CSV table of C-alpha atoms and ligand atoms in Angstrom, one decimal:
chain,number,residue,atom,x,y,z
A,1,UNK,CA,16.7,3.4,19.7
A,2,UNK,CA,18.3,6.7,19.9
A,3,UNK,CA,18.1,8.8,15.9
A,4,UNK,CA,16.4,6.0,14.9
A,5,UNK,CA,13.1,4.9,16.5
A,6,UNK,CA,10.9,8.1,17.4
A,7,UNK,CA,7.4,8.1,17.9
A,8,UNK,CA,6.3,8.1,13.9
A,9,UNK,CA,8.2,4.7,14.0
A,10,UNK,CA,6.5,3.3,16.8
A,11,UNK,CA,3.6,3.8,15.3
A,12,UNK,CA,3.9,1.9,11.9
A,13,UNK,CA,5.6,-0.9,14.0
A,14,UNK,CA,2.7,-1.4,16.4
A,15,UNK,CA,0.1,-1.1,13.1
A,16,UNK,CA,-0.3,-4.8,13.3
A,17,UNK,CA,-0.3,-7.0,16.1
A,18,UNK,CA,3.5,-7.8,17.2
A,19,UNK,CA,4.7,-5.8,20.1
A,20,UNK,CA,3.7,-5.7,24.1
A,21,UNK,CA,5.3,-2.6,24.6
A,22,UNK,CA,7.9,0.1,23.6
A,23,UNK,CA,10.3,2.3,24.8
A,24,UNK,CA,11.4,5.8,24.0
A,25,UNK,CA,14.9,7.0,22.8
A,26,UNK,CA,16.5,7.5,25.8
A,27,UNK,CA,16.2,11.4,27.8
A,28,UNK,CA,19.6,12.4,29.0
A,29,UNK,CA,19.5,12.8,32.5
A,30,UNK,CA,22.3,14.7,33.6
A,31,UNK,CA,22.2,16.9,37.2
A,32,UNK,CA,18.9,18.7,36.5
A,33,UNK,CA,15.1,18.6,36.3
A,34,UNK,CA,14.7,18.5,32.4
A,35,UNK,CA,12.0,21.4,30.5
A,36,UNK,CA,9.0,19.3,29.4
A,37,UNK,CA,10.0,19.9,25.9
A,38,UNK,CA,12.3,17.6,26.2
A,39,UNK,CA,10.3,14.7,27.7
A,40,UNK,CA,7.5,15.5,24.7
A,41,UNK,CA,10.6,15.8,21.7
A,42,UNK,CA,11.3,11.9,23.0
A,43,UNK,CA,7.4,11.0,24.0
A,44,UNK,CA,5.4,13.1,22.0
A,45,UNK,CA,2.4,10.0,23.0
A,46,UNK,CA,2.6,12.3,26.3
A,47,UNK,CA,0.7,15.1,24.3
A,48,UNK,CA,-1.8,13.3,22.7
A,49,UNK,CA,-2.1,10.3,24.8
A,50,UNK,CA,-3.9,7.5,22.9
A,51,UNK,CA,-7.1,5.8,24.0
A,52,UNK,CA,-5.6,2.5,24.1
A,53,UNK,CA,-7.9,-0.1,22.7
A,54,UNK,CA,-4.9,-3.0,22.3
A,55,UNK,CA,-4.5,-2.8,26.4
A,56,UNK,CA,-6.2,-6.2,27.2
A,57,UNK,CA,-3.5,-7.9,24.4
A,58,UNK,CA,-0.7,-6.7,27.0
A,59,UNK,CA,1.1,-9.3,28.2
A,60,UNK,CA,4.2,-7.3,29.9
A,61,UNK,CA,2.2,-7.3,33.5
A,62,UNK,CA,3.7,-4.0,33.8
A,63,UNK,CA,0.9,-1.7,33.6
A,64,UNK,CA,-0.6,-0.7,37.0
A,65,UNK,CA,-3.4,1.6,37.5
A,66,UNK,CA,-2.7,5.1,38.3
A,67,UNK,CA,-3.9,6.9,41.6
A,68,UNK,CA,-7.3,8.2,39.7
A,69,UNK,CA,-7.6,4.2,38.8
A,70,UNK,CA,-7.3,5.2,35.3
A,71,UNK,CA,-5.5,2.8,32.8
A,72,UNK,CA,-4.3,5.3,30.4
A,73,UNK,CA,-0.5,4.8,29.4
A,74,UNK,CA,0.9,7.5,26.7
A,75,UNK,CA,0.7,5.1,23.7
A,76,UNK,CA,1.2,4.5,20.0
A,77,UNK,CA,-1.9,5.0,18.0
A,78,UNK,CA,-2.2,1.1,17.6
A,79,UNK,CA,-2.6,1.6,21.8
A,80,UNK,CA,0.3,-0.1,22.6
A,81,UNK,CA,2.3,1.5,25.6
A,82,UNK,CA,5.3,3.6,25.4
A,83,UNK,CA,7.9,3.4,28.1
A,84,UNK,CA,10.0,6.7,28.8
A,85,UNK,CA,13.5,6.0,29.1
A,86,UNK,CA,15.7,8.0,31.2
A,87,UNK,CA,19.4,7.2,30.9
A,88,UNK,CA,22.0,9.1,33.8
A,89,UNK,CA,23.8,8.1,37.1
A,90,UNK,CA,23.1,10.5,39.7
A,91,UNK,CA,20.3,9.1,41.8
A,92,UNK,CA,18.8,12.5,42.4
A,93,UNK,CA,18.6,13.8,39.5
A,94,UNK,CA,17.4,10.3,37.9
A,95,UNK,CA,14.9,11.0,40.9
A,96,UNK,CA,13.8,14.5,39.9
A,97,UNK,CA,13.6,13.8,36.2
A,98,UNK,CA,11.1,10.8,37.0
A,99,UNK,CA,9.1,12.6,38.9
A,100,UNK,CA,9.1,15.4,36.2
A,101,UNK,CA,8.4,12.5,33.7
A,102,UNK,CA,5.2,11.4,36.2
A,103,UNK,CA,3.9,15.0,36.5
A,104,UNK,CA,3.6,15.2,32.5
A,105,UNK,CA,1.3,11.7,32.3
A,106,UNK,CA,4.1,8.9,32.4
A,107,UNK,CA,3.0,5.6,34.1
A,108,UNK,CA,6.3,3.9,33.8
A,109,UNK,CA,9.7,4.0,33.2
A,110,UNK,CA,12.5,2.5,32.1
A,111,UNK,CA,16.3,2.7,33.0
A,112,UNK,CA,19.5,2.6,30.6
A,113,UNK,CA,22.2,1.0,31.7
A,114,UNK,CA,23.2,-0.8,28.5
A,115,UNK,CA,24.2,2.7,26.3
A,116,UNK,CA,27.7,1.6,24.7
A,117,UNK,CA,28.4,5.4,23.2
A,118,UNK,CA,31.9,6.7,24.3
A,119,UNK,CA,30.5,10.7,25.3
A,120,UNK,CA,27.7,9.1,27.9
A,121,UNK,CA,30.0,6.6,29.1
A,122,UNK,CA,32.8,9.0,29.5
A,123,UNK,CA,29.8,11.1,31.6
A,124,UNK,CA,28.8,7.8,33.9
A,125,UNK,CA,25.8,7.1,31.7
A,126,UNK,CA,24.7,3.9,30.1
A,127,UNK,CA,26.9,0.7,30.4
A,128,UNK,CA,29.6,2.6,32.6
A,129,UNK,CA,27.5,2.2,35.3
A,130,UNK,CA,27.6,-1.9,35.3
A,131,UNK,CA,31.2,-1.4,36.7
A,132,UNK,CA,29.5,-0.4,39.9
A,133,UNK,CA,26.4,-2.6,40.9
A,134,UNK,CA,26.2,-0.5,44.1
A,135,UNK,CA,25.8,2.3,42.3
A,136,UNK,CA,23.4,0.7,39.8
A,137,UNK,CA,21.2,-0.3,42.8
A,138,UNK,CA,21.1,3.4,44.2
A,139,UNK,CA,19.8,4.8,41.1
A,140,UNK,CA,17.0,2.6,40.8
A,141,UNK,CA,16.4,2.8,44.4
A,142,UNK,CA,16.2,6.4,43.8
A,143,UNK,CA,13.6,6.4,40.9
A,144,UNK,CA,11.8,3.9,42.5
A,145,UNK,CA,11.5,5.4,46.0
A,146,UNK,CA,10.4,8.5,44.2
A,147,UNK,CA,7.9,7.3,42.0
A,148,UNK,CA,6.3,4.9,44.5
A,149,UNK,CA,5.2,1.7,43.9
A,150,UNK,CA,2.0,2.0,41.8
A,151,UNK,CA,4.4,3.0,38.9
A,152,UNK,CA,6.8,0.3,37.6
A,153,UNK,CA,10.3,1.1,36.9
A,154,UNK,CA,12.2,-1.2,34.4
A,155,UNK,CA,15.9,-1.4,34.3
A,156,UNK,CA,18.0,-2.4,31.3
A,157,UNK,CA,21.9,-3.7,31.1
A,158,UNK,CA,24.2,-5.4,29.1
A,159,UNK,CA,26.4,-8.9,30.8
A,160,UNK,CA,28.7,-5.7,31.8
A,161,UNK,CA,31.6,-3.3,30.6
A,162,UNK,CA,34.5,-5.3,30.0
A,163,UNK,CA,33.9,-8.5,31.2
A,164,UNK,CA,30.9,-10.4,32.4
A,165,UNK,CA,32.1,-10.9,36.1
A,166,UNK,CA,29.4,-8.2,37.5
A,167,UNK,CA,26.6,-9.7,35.0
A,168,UNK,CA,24.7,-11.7,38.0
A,169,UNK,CA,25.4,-8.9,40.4
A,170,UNK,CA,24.2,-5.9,38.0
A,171,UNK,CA,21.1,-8.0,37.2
A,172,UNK,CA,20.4,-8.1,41.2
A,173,UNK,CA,21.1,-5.1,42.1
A,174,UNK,CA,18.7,-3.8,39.7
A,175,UNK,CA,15.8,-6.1,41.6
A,176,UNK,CA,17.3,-5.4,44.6
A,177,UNK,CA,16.5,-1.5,43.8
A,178,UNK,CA,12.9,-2.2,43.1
A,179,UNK,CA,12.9,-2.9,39.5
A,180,UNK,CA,9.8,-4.6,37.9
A,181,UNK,CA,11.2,-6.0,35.0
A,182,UNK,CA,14.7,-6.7,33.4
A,183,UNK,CA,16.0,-6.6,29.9
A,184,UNK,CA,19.1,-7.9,29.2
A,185,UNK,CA,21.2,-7.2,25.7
A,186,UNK,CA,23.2,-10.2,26.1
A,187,UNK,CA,26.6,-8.8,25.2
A,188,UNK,CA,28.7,-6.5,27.3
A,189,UNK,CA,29.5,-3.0,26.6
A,190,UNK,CA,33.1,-3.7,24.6
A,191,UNK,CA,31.4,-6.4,22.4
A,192,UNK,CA,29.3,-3.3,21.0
A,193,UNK,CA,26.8,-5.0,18.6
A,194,UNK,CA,29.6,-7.5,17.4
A,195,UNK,CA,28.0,-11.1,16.7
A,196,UNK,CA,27.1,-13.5,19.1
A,197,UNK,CA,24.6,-12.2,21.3
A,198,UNK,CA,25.3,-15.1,24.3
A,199,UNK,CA,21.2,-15.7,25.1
A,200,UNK,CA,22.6,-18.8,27.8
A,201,UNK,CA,24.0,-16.1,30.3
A,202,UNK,CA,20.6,-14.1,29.9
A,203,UNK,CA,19.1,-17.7,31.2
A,204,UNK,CA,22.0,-17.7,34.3
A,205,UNK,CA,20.5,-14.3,35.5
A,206,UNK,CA,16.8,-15.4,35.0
A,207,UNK,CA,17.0,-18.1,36.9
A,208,UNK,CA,18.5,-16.1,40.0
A,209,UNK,CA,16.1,-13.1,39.7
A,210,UNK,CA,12.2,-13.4,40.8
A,211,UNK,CA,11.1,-10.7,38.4
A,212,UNK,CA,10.8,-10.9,34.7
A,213,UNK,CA,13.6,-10.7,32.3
A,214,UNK,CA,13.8,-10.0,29.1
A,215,UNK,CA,16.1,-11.6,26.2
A,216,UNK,CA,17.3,-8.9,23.6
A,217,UNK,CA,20.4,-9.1,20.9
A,218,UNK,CA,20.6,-9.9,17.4
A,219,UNK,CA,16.9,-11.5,17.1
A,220,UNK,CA,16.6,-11.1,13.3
A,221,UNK,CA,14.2,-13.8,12.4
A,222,UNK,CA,11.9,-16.3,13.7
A,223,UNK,CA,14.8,-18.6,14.4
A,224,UNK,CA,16.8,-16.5,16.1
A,225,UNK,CA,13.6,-16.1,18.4
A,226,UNK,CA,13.3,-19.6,18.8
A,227,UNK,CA,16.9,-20.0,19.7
A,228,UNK,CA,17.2,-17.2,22.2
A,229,UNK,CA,14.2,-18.2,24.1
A,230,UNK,CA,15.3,-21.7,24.5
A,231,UNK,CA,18.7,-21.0,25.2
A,232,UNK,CA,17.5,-17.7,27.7
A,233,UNK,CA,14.6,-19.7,29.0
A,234,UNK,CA,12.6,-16.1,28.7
A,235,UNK,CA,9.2,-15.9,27.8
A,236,UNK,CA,9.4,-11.9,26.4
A,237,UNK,CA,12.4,-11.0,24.0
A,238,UNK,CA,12.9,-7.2,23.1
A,239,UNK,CA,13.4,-6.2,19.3
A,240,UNK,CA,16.1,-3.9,18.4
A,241,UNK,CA,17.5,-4.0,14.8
A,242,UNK,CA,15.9,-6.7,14.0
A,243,UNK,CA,12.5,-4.9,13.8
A,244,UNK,CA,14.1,-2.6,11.6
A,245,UNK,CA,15.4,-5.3,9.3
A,246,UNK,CA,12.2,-6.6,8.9
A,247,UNK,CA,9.4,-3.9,10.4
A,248,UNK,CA,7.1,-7.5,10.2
A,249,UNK,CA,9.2,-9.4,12.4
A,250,UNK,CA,7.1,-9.1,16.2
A,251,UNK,CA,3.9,-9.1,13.9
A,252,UNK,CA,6.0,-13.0,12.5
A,253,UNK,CA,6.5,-14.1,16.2
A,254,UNK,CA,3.1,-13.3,17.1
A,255,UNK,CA,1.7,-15.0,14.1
A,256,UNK,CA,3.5,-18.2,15.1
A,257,UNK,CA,2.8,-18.1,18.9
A,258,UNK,CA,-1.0,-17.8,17.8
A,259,UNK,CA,-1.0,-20.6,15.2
A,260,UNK,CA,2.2,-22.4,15.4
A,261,UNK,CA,2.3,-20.8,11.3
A,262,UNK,CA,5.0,-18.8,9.5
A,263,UNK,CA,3.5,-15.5,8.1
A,264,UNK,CA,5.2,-14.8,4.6
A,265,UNK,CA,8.6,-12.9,4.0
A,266,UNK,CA,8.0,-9.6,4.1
A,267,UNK,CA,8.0,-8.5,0.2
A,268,UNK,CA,9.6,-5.1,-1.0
A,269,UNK,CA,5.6,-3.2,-2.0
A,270,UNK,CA,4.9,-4.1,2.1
A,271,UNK,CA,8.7,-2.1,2.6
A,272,UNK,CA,8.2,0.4,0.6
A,273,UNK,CA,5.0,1.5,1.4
A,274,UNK,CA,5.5,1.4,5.2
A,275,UNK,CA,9.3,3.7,4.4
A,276,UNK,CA,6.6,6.1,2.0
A,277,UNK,CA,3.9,6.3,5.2
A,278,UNK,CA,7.1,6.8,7.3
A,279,UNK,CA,8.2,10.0,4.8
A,280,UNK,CA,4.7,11.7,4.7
A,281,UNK,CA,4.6,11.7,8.5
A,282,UNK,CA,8.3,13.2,8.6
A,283,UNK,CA,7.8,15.6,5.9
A,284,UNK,CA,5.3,17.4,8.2
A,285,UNK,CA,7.9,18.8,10.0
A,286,UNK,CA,11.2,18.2,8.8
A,287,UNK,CA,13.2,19.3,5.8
A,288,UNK,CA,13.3,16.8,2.6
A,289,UNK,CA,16.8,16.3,3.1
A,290,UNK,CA,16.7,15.1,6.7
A,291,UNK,CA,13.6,13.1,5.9
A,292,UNK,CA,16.0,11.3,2.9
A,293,UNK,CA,18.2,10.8,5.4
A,294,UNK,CA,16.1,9.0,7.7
A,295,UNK,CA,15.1,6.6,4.8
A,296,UNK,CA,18.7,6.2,3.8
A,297,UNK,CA,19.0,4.9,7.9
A,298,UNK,CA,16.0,2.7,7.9
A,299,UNK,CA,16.7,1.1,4.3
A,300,UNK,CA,20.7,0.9,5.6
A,301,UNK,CA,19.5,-1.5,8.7
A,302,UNK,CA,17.0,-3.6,6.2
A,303,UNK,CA,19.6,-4.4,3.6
A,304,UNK,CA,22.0,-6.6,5.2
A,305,UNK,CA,19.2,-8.8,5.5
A,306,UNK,CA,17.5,-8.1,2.5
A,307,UNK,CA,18.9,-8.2,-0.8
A,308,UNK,CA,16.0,-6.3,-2.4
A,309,UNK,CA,16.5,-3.5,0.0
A,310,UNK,CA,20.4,-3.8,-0.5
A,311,UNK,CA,19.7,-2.8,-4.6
A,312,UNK,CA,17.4,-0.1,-3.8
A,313,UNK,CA,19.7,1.2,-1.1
A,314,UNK,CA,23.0,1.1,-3.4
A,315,UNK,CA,20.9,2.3,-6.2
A,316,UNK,CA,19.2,5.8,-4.2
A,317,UNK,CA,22.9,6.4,-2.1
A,318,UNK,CA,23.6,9.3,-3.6
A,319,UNK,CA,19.8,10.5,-4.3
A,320,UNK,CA,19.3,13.6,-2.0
A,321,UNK,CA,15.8,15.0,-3.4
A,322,UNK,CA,13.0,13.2,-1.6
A,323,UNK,CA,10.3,12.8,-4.3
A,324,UNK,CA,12.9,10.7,-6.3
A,325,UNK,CA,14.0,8.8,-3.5
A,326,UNK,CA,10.6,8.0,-3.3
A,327,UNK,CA,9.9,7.5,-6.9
A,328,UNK,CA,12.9,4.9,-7.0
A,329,UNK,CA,11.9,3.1,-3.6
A,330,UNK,CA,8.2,2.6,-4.9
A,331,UNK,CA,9.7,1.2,-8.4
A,332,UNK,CA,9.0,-2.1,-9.3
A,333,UNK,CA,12.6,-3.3,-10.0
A,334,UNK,CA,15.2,-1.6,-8.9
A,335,UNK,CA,16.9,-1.7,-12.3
A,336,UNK,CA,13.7,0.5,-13.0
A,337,UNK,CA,15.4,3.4,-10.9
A,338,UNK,CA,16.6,6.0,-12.7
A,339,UNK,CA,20.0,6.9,-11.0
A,340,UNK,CA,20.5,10.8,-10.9
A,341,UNK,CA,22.2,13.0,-8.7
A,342,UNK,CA,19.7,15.8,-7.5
B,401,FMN,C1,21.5,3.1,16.8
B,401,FMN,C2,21.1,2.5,18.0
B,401,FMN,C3,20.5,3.2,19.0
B,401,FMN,C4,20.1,2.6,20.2
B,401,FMN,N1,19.5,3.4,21.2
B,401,FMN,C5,19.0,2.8,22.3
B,401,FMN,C6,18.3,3.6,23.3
B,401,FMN,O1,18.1,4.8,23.2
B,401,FMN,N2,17.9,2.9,24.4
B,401,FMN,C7,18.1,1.6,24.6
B,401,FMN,O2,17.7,1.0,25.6
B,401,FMN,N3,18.8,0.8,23.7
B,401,FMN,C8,19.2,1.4,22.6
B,401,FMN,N4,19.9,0.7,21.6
B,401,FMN,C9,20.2,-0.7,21.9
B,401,FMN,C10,19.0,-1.6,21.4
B,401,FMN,O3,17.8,-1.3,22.0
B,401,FMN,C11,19.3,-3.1,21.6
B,401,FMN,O4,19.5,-3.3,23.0
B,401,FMN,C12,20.6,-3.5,20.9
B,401,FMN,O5,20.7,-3.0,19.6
B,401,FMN,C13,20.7,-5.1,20.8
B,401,FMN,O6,19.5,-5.6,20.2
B,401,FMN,P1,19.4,-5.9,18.7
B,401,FMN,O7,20.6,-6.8,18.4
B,401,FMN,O8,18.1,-6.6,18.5
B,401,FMN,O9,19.6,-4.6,17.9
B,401,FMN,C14,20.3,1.3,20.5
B,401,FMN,C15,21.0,0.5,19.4
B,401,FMN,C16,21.3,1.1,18.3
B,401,FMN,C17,22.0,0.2,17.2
């Protein structure tokens, strides 16, 4: 998720056992062959790629040998896999910056066409592109024929821009291009992240497509799993919010699939430590105040589901130093917290 989930989050999300697979924040692919920096600032798993030991608990079917028959995907630490997302429109250049993405150890990759944002879809980027399924199909056509077929390229939409008239049609023109997988986020572009996700159409397109697909929107909890896979028919859901919300959420769903038992709530010392873990590995590089920020984002998506994070958030609002913010997230109570402006 783009400012939000980069590679420091990936890793204390795949800790425990949960998720399959990630993806990156998505590399703006405009008419040109990207720098590597950019490709390592979004995949820094590239650089130091993981030996993964997780790799037999991968269930996504994605992962294909490279050409020196070597399984070795960039990955979190855990050694779950990391997808590189590209998000653009021009088939060439999608082409070029996959092939740029390849050269620099990437072993699959995923396409965007579900961004919402008004600048990339202004641009052609993201969910403009479901107005055009013929368009859609070249561009995975293009990173497809370029990468060949040992690498799998994934595709993800939304049930379309305005309307959901092209859903079916974006969905197959995405197989049609050679993707390996489909996610769909089952809203279109102009319902934004507005409440209801509607998992039944994700279940229209599976049942029409031969490769997998993916259900994804608002799954917050165990029941909202259980509800979009029946009403989706989908084996796999993708996590978005919801894993930030609750950071033990796929580690919940696994727990369940493996014993048919619920796993605990997850208590406010388990969220505070992992938003602490999540500071000291920011703080490396980034000023205190950005790295107060960052907690101020993470906290913001746990407390409308959490009323202990909702105290500590409207408690350290207007905290900007980052050893206090840390001191009053690590409190017992929040009525603890000494509220001072810094
Ligand atoms: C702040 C934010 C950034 C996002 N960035 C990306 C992104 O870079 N790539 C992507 O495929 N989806 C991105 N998404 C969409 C999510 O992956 C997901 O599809 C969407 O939020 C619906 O799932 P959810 O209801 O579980 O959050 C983003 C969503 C949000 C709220």
């Amino acid at each position: 998720m783009e400012g939000v989930i980069d590679a420091h989050c990936r890793d204390l999300l795949t800790r425990e056992a949960g998720f399959d697979w990630t993806v990156t924040e998505f590399v703006r692919v405009v008419d040109a062959r990207l720098p590597p920096r950019v490709f390592y600032k979004h995949c820094p798993e590239l650089l130091h790629k993981n030996c993964p030991e997780l790799l037999h608990k991968n269930r996504s079917g994605l992962l294909h040998k490279n050409r020196s028959g070597l399984l070795n995907p960039p990955a979190t630490p855990s050694g779950i896999p990391v997808h590189l997302q590209l998000l653009g429109s021009d088939p060439d250049a999608l082409a070029a910056n996959a092939h740029q993405a390849l050269r620099l150890g990437a072993i699959s990759l995923d396409l965007n066409f579900g961004c919402p944002a008004k600048l990339v879809n202004r641009h052609d980027g993201g969910a403009s592109m479901l107005r055009d399924p013929e368009r859609l199909y070249r561009a995975v056509d293009a990173v497809q024929s370029a990468v060949g077929d040992h690498i799998p390229v994934t595709a993800k939409i939304r049930l379309g821009f305005s309307d959901r008239r092209l859903a079916l049609a974006c969905a197959q023109a995405a197989e049609a291009g050679g993707a390996a997988q489909l996610v769909v986020h089952a809203r279109t572009r102009n319902e934004g992240y507005r409440p209801p996700a509607h998992w039944e159409w994700i279940g229209r397109i599976r049942t029409r497509l031969s490769i997998p697909v993916v259900a994804n929107g608002d799954i917050w909890s165990l029941e909202d799993y259980w509800k979009a896979r029946t009403l989706s028919g989908c084996r796999d859901v993708m996590l978005g919010r919801g894993a930030l919300a609750d950071p033990w959420l796929a580690p919940r769903i696994r727990h369940w699939q493996l014993t048919g038992h619920r796993l605990p709530p997850t208590s406010w010392p388990q969220r505070a430590s992992l938003l602490s873990a999540y500071a000291a590995m920011q703080r490396n590089t980034l000023p205190d105040k950005v790295v107060v920020s960052l907690l101020k984002q993470w906290l913001n998506h746990m407390r409308a589901r959490n009323p202990e994070a909702a105290q500590r958030f409207q408690a350290l609002r207007r905290i900007t130093d980052l050893d206090t913010f840390l001191d009053g997230l690590n409190q017992p109570t929040p009525s603890a917290i000494a509220v001072g402006q810094s």
